[in-house]
Amino acid sequence: MSTASKPKIAILGYGSQGRAHALNLRDSGFDVTVGLRPGGPTEIKAKADGFAPKTPAEAVRGAELVAVLTPDMVQPQLYGETIEPNIAPGACLLFAHGFNVHYGQIAPREDLDVVLVAPKGPGALVRREYEIGRGVPSVYAVHQDKSGRAEEFALTYCAGIGGARQNAIRTTFKEETETDLFGEQAVLCGGATKLVQAGWETLVEAGYQPEVAYYECLHELKLIVDLFYEGGITRMHEFISETAQYGALTRGTYVIDDDARAQMKKILAEIQDGTFARQWIAEYAAGNANYKALKQADLEHPIEAVGKKLRANMKWLSTAPQAPAKSAAAKSARKPQPEAA
């Protein structure tokens, strides 16, 4: 590889993270090529952003650093069929999540540097923070250091997407993968969703208006999370009433009790021993029937109908960032092609 200062980069995938990384790196002065399946749903978006997408194989062949930003379950096939046969000897292979390397779904060639750079935020935020001169905090890791400069390449990439504007923390593929999965399952997505739904159901079953229950259990959650984000639990206590503080301090453990903590430990154990990974890999391979059924149940929960009606009157929400469009393959739950973003 020529130099860690400005390696030629191939971005494979142009979803939420892929688009943000590609745009930030280009704006930071890097030579960026986007590798996408011709005719795929993200090719038009990449062209509109000023890129000239190549096929994934072509993009990989011309790169010194290849960033794999496609969905986790697509990556093993993409690596085996496209990346490994085309990536240059001694190049750097970069992931934004350690799932496939950590759980042995991808065994990178021994001549490659293999690193991880994971922004702690969604792609839209990674892009927005970069544009206003800030950056989303990131973690980075080195799995293989063939050149002796793998960490340098990771930090160079991290700086290019804006992550080094904050304190980039060195981690391992194991730690990033296991803590990321735990956070999603126990707190951020799984835990928060079920807590909101259970709270709403409790109030509605007790005879309170569904709309009022929505405001109390879902809508106002953002206000508290914003305080957490700005200054931790300390800031929350600074801005809520003494009544709210006393209730939180004396009743929070009714919900998050020893049983809840035991379930969290179970979640973590299933991540650590590979149970979750095996289940998810098998689910995906079998066509995602259970995944689709569980997701549909979430989408059809009564709180969603109430929220949709209330949010229609919150005109300011129309300016909020929108989720990236799903590909036709994802919408129909067919297995996506390896190059799909």
GROMACS .gro file of C-alpha atoms in nm:
model
  341
    1MET     CA    1   0.000   0.000   0.000
    2SER     CA    2   0.128   0.343  -0.085
    3THR     CA    3   0.059   0.556   0.220
    4ALA     CA    4  -0.183   0.578   0.510
    5SER     CA    5  -0.230   0.950   0.453
    6LYS     CA    6  -0.476   0.924   0.164
    7PRO     CA    7  -0.541   0.562   0.058
    8LYS     CA    8  -0.771   0.502  -0.237
    9ILE     CA    9  -1.096   0.384  -0.080
   10ALA     CA   10  -1.375   0.161  -0.208
   11ILE     CA   11  -1.706   0.187  -0.025
   12LEU     CA   12  -1.919  -0.123  -0.074
   13GLY     CA   13  -2.280  -0.041   0.000
   14TYR     CA   14  -2.465   0.290  -0.008
   15GLY     CA   15  -2.721   0.263   0.267
   16SER     CA   16  -2.732   0.481   0.578
   17GLN     CA   17  -2.368   0.434   0.683
   18GLY     CA   18  -2.228   0.379   0.333
   19ARG     CA   19  -2.360   0.708   0.199
   20ALA     CA   20  -2.242   0.905   0.504
   21HIS     CA   21  -1.894   0.752   0.496
   22ALA     CA   22  -1.854   0.803   0.122
   23LEU     CA   23  -1.961   1.168   0.130
   24ASN     CA   24  -1.755   1.253   0.439
   25LEU     CA   25  -1.444   1.086   0.303
   26ARG     CA   26  -1.478   1.260  -0.031
   27ASP     CA   27  -1.523   1.595   0.142
   28SER     CA   28  -1.210   1.515   0.345
   29GLY     CA   29  -1.009   1.485   0.024
   30PHE     CA   30  -1.000   1.108  -0.023
   31ASP     CA   31  -1.026   0.932  -0.358
   32VAL     CA   32  -1.352   0.741  -0.305
   33THR     CA   33  -1.513   0.485  -0.535
   34VAL     CA   34  -1.855   0.344  -0.456
   35GLY     CA   35  -1.906  -0.022  -0.543
   36LEU     CA   36  -2.268  -0.115  -0.616
   37ARG     CA   37  -2.464  -0.373  -0.809
   38PRO     CA   38  -2.559  -0.216  -1.146
   39GLY     CA   39  -2.925  -0.125  -1.153
   40GLY     CA   40  -2.958  -0.162  -0.779
   41PRO     CA   41  -3.179   0.072  -0.576
   42THR     CA   42  -2.890   0.278  -0.439
   43GLU     CA   43  -2.710   0.336  -0.769
   44ILE     CA   44  -2.935   0.630  -0.858
   45LYS     CA   45  -2.879   0.788  -0.518
   46ALA     CA   46  -2.501   0.753  -0.548
   47LYS     CA   47  -2.504   0.908  -0.896
   48ALA     CA   48  -2.719   1.194  -0.769
   49ASP     CA   49  -2.454   1.257  -0.506
   50GLY     CA   50  -2.190   1.291  -0.775
   51PHE     CA   51  -2.032   0.947  -0.765
   52ALA     CA   52  -1.970   0.724  -1.064
   53PRO     CA   53  -2.044   0.380  -0.915
   54LYS     CA   54  -1.853   0.078  -1.033
   55THR     CA   55  -1.935  -0.286  -0.985
   56PRO     CA   56  -1.816  -0.413  -0.646
   57ALA     CA   57  -1.543  -0.620  -0.813
   58GLU     CA   58  -1.412  -0.323  -1.010
   59ALA     CA   59  -1.419  -0.098  -0.704
   60VAL     CA   60  -1.229  -0.354  -0.494
   61ARG     CA   61  -0.959  -0.409  -0.759
   62GLY     CA   62  -0.873  -0.039  -0.768
   63ALA     CA   63  -0.867   0.021  -0.391
   64GLU     CA   64  -0.604   0.026  -0.120
   65LEU     CA   65  -0.870   0.025   0.150
   66VAL     CA   66  -1.203  -0.156   0.109
   67ALA     CA   67  -1.484  -0.058   0.350
   68VAL     CA   68  -1.756  -0.321   0.379
   69LEU     CA   69  -2.077  -0.134   0.462
   70THR     CA   70  -2.342  -0.377   0.338
   71PRO     CA   71  -2.585  -0.557   0.574
   72ASP     CA   72  -2.424  -0.815   0.804
   73MET     CA   73  -2.593  -1.120   0.654
   74VAL     CA   74  -2.486  -1.025   0.302
   75GLN     CA   75  -2.119  -0.982   0.383
   76PRO     CA   76  -1.993  -1.345   0.391
   77GLN     CA   77  -2.109  -1.411   0.035
   78LEU     CA   78  -1.984  -1.070  -0.078
   79TYR     CA   79  -1.642  -1.140   0.072
   80GLY     CA   80  -1.610  -1.489  -0.072
   81GLU     CA   81  -1.733  -1.411  -0.422
   82THR     CA   82  -1.620  -1.053  -0.478
   83ILE     CA   83  -1.377  -0.916  -0.223
   84GLU     CA   84  -1.129  -1.197  -0.166
   85PRO     CA   85  -1.069  -1.273  -0.537
   86ASN     CA   86  -1.016  -0.905  -0.623
   87ILE     CA   87  -0.863  -0.723  -0.328
   88ALA     CA   88  -0.496  -0.638  -0.375
   89PRO     CA   89  -0.231  -0.814  -0.166
   90GLY     CA   90  -0.150  -0.609   0.144
   91ALA     CA   91  -0.463  -0.394   0.117
   92CYS     CA   92  -0.671  -0.290   0.417
   93LEU     CA   93  -1.014  -0.444   0.476
   94LEU     CA   94  -1.241  -0.234   0.697
   95PHE     CA   95  -1.569  -0.318   0.869
   96ALA     CA   96  -1.811  -0.096   1.060
   97HIS     CA   97  -1.930  -0.386   1.277
   98GLY     CA   98  -1.732  -0.689   1.388
   99PHE     CA   99  -2.013  -0.947   1.364
  100ASN     CA  100  -1.890  -1.161   1.076
  101VAL     CA  101  -1.522  -1.161   1.171
  102HIS     CA  102  -1.589  -1.222   1.538
  103TYR     CA  103  -1.832  -1.509   1.477
  104GLY     CA  104  -1.617  -1.669   1.207
  105GLN     CA  105  -1.843  -1.605   0.910
  106ILE     CA  106  -1.557  -1.425   0.736
  107ALA     CA  107  -1.194  -1.537   0.766
  108PRO     CA  108  -0.995  -1.258   0.595
  109ARG     CA  109  -0.690  -1.344   0.390
  110GLU     CA  110  -0.376  -1.343   0.600
  111ASP     CA  111  -0.197  -1.087   0.382
  112LEU     CA  112  -0.456  -0.817   0.456
  113ASP     CA  113  -0.476  -0.555   0.726
  114VAL     CA  114  -0.819  -0.596   0.887
  115VAL     CA  115  -0.965  -0.313   1.093
  116LEU     CA  116  -1.292  -0.182   1.227
  117VAL     CA  117  -1.425   0.174   1.252
  118ALA     CA  118  -1.769   0.203   1.410
  119PRO     CA  119  -1.936   0.543   1.455
  120LYS     CA  120  -2.165   0.547   1.758
  121GLY     CA  121  -2.463   0.683   1.568
  122PRO     CA  122  -2.677   0.629   1.256
  123GLY     CA  123  -2.551   0.733   0.916
  124ALA     CA  124  -2.770   1.044   0.893
  125LEU     CA  125  -2.615   1.173   1.215
  126VAL     CA  126  -2.262   1.085   1.097
  127ARG     CA  127  -2.320   1.301   0.790
  128ARG     CA  128  -2.500   1.585   0.967
  129GLU     CA  129  -2.240   1.619   1.245
  130TYR     CA  130  -1.960   1.620   0.988
  131GLU     CA  131  -2.126   1.896   0.785
  132ILE     CA  132  -2.155   2.126   1.085
  133GLY     CA  133  -1.793   2.073   1.183
  134ARG     CA  134  -1.843   1.818   1.457
  135GLY     CA  135  -1.825   1.440   1.453
  136VAL     CA  136  -1.993   1.132   1.593
  137PRO     CA  137  -1.775   0.952   1.849
  138SER     CA  138  -1.629   0.631   1.708
  139VAL     CA  139  -1.453   0.317   1.822
  140TYR     CA  140  -1.186   0.139   1.621
  141ALA     CA  141  -1.010  -0.196   1.634
  142VAL     CA  142  -0.737  -0.396   1.463
  143HIS     CA  143  -0.791  -0.765   1.386
  144GLN     CA  144  -0.490  -0.822   1.157
  145ASP     CA  145  -0.186  -0.598   1.126
  146LYS     CA  146   0.008  -0.734   0.830
  147SER     CA  147   0.165  -0.402   0.731
  148GLY     CA  148   0.245  -0.278   1.080
  149ARG     CA  149   0.031   0.027   1.005
  150ALA     CA  150  -0.321  -0.112   1.045
  151GLU     CA  151  -0.401   0.115   1.338
  152GLU     CA  152  -0.280   0.412   1.136
  153PHE     CA  153  -0.518   0.320   0.854
  154ALA     CA  154  -0.808   0.282   1.095
  155LEU     CA  155  -0.743   0.622   1.250
  156THR     CA  156  -0.697   0.782   0.908
  157TYR     CA  157  -1.036   0.650   0.798
  158CYS     CA  158  -1.189   0.751   1.131
  159ALA     CA  159  -1.059   1.105   1.081
  160GLY     CA  160  -1.195   1.111   0.727
  161ILE     CA  161  -1.553   1.045   0.839
  162GLY     CA  162  -1.527   1.293   1.126
  163GLY     CA  163  -1.499   1.042   1.408
  164ALA     CA  164  -1.155   1.161   1.516
  165ARG     CA  165  -1.299   1.505   1.593
  166GLN     CA  166  -1.421   1.333   1.907
  167ASN     CA  167  -1.223   1.090   2.120
  168ALA     CA  168  -1.182   0.775   1.913
  169ILE     CA  169  -1.159   0.479   2.151
  170ARG     CA  170  -0.959   0.168   2.068
  171THR     CA  171  -1.152  -0.155   2.122
  172THR     CA  172  -1.148  -0.511   1.983
  173PHE     CA  173  -1.371  -0.685   1.733
  174LYS     CA  174  -1.503  -0.896   2.022
  175GLU     CA  175  -1.583  -0.604   2.249
  176GLU     CA  176  -1.742  -0.392   1.976
  177THR     CA  177  -1.959  -0.678   1.853
  178GLU     CA  178  -2.077  -0.803   2.189
  179THR     CA  179  -2.144  -0.463   2.345
  180ASP     CA  180  -2.318  -0.337   2.030
  181LEU     CA  181  -2.550  -0.636   2.018
  182PHE     CA  182  -2.621  -0.614   2.391
  183GLY     CA  183  -2.702  -0.244   2.373
  184GLU     CA  184  -2.942  -0.297   2.085
  185GLN     CA  185  -3.117  -0.594   2.242
  186ALA     CA  186  -3.133  -0.506   2.611
  187VAL     CA  187  -3.160  -0.128   2.611
  188LEU     CA  188  -3.175   0.079   2.292
  189CYS     CA  189  -3.413  -0.116   2.069
  190GLY     CA  190  -3.545  -0.431   2.233
  191GLY     CA  191  -3.561  -0.308   2.591
  192ALA     CA  192  -3.688   0.042   2.510
  193THR     CA  193  -3.955  -0.083   2.270
  194LYS     CA  194  -4.096  -0.339   2.511
  195LEU     CA  195  -4.083  -0.092   2.802
  196VAL     CA  196  -4.280   0.166   2.603
  197GLN     CA  197  -4.536  -0.089   2.485
  198ALA     CA  198  -4.581  -0.237   2.831
  199GLY     CA  199  -4.621   0.106   2.991
  200TRP     CA  200  -4.878   0.213   2.732
  201GLU     CA  201  -5.072  -0.112   2.768
  202THR     CA  202  -5.076  -0.077   3.148
  203LEU     CA  203  -5.232   0.270   3.132
  204VAL     CA  204  -5.483   0.184   2.860
  205GLU     CA  205  -5.594  -0.135   3.035
  206ALA     CA  206  -5.651   0.076   3.348
  207GLY     CA  207  -5.894   0.295   3.155
  208TYR     CA  208  -5.680   0.594   3.059
  209GLN     CA  209  -5.705   0.751   2.713
  210PRO     CA  210  -5.470   0.588   2.460
  211GLU     CA  211  -5.360   0.931   2.338
  212VAL     CA  212  -5.263   1.049   2.686
  213ALA     CA  213  -5.083   0.719   2.747
  214TYR     CA  214  -4.893   0.770   2.420
  215TYR     CA  215  -4.766   1.109   2.530
  216GLU     CA  216  -4.658   0.979   2.871
  217CYS     CA  217  -4.489   0.656   2.761
  218LEU     CA  218  -4.351   0.727   2.414
  219HIS     CA  219  -4.359   1.093   2.311
  220GLU     CA  220  -4.194   1.232   2.623
  221LEU     CA  221  -3.924   0.966   2.615
  222LYS     CA  222  -3.738   1.178   2.360
  223LEU     CA  223  -3.719   1.467   2.604
  224ILE     CA  224  -3.554   1.247   2.865
  225VAL     CA  225  -3.320   1.081   2.616
  226ASP     CA  226  -3.209   1.423   2.493
  227LEU     CA  227  -3.111   1.512   2.849
  228PHE     CA  228  -2.922   1.183   2.881
  229TYR     CA  229  -2.743   1.258   2.554
  230GLU     CA  230  -2.648   1.611   2.658
  231GLY     CA  231  -2.528   1.544   3.010
  232GLY     CA  232  -2.605   1.197   3.134
  233ILE     CA  233  -2.833   1.105   3.422
  234THR     CA  234  -2.703   1.410   3.612
  235ARG     CA  235  -2.855   1.647   3.355
  236MET     CA  236  -3.187   1.464   3.368
  237HIS     CA  237  -3.204   1.521   3.743
  238GLU     CA  238  -3.126   1.889   3.688
  239PHE     CA  239  -3.424   1.937   3.458
  240ILE     CA  240  -3.704   1.721   3.598
  241SER     CA  241  -3.919   1.804   3.899
  242GLU     CA  242  -3.846   1.682   4.249
  243THR     CA  243  -4.165   1.477   4.230
  244ALA     CA  244  -4.038   1.308   3.914
  245GLN     CA  245  -3.698   1.253   4.074
  246TYR     CA  246  -3.844   1.094   4.386
  247GLY     CA  247  -4.071   0.869   4.182
  248ALA     CA  248  -3.783   0.763   3.959
  249LEU     CA  249  -3.547   0.695   4.249
  250THR     CA  250  -3.797   0.493   4.450
  251ARG     CA  251  -3.993   0.314   4.173
  252GLY     CA  252  -3.745   0.254   3.894
  253THR     CA  253  -3.626  -0.064   4.061
  254TYR     CA  254  -3.983  -0.199   4.053
  255VAL     CA  255  -3.930  -0.243   3.678
  256ILE     CA  256  -3.555  -0.299   3.651
  257ASP     CA  257  -3.525  -0.541   3.940
  258ASP     CA  258  -3.308  -0.846   4.003
  259ASP     CA  259  -3.516  -1.048   3.757
  260ALA     CA  260  -3.462  -0.790   3.484
  261ARG     CA  261  -3.090  -0.786   3.554
  262ALA     CA  262  -3.084  -1.166   3.534
  263GLN     CA  263  -3.250  -1.148   3.193
  264MET     CA  264  -2.991  -0.895   3.079
  265LYS     CA  265  -2.718  -1.134   3.185
  266LYS     CA  266  -2.892  -1.406   2.984
  267ILE     CA  267  -2.898  -1.181   2.679
  268LEU     CA  268  -2.526  -1.111   2.720
  269ALA     CA  269  -2.443  -1.480   2.771
  270GLU     CA  270  -2.625  -1.572   2.447
  271ILE     CA  271  -2.425  -1.306   2.265
  272GLN     CA  272  -2.096  -1.419   2.416
  273ASP     CA  273  -2.143  -1.792   2.348
  274GLY     CA  274  -2.269  -1.737   1.993
  275THR     CA  275  -2.628  -1.850   2.054
  276PHE     CA  276  -2.776  -1.528   1.918
  277ALA     CA  277  -2.547  -1.524   1.615
  278ARG     CA  278  -2.630  -1.884   1.527
  279GLN     CA  279  -3.002  -1.817   1.561
  280TRP     CA  280  -2.989  -1.504   1.345
  281ILE     CA  281  -2.773  -1.669   1.077
  282ALA     CA  282  -3.011  -1.969   1.065
  283GLU     CA  283  -3.316  -1.742   1.058
  284TYR     CA  284  -3.178  -1.544   0.765
  285ALA     CA  285  -3.082  -1.859   0.575
  286ALA     CA  286  -3.432  -2.000   0.624
  287GLY     CA  287  -3.603  -1.695   0.476
  288ASN     CA  288  -3.672  -1.479   0.782
  289ALA     CA  289  -4.027  -1.606   0.850
  290ASN     CA  290  -4.004  -1.564   1.228
  291TYR     CA  291  -3.826  -1.230   1.196
  292LYS     CA  292  -4.095  -1.098   0.963
  293ALA     CA  293  -4.376  -1.216   1.190
  294LEU     CA  294  -4.222  -1.057   1.500
  295LYS     CA  295  -4.153  -0.731   1.319
  296GLN     CA  296  -4.506  -0.717   1.181
  297ALA     CA  297  -4.645  -0.761   1.532
  298ASP     CA  298  -4.443  -0.457   1.642
  299LEU     CA  299  -4.568  -0.255   1.345
  300GLU     CA  300  -4.930  -0.352   1.418
  301HIS     CA  301  -4.918  -0.279   1.792
  302PRO     CA  302  -5.209  -0.045   1.883
  303ILE     CA  303  -4.971   0.226   2.003
  304GLU     CA  304  -4.858   0.270   1.641
  305ALA     CA  305  -5.208   0.364   1.520
  306VAL     CA  306  -5.248   0.611   1.806
  307GLY     CA  307  -4.906   0.760   1.741
  308LYS     CA  308  -4.965   0.797   1.369
  309LYS     CA  309  -5.279   0.999   1.435
  310LEU     CA  310  -5.112   1.224   1.692
  311ARG     CA  311  -4.796   1.278   1.490
  312ALA     CA  312  -5.003   1.395   1.192
  313ASN     CA  313  -5.063   1.715   1.387
  314MET     CA  314  -4.695   1.759   1.476
  315LYS     CA  315  -4.597   1.940   1.159
  316TRP     CA  316  -4.237   1.989   1.271
  317LEU     CA  317  -4.179   1.615   1.246
  318SER     CA  318  -4.197   1.634   0.866
  319THR     CA  319  -3.850   1.792   0.872
  320ALA     CA  320  -3.695   1.507   1.072
  321PRO     CA  321  -3.442   1.279   0.894
  322GLN     CA  322  -3.612   0.991   0.716
  323ALA     CA  323  -3.499   0.631   0.717
  324PRO     CA  324  -3.326   0.520   0.394
  325ALA     CA  325  -3.551   0.357   0.139
  326LYS     CA  326  -3.550  -0.020   0.149
  327SER     CA  327  -3.449  -0.215  -0.156
  328ALA     CA  328  -3.706  -0.421  -0.340
  329ALA     CA  329  -3.530  -0.733  -0.219
  330ALA     CA  330  -3.554  -0.621   0.141
  331LYS     CA  331  -3.919  -0.525   0.106
  332SER     CA  332  -4.011  -0.867  -0.023
  333ALA     CA  333  -3.778  -1.035   0.228
  334ARG     CA  334  -3.599  -1.220  -0.047
  335LYS     CA  335  -3.230  -1.280   0.014
  336PRO     CA  336  -3.053  -0.971  -0.129
  337GLN     CA  337  -2.777  -1.000  -0.382
  338PRO     CA  338  -2.426  -0.969  -0.234
  339GLU     CA  339  -2.368  -0.625  -0.381
  340ALA     CA  340  -2.696  -0.476  -0.261
  341ALA     CA  341  -2.668  -0.179  -0.028
   0.00000   0.00000   0.00000
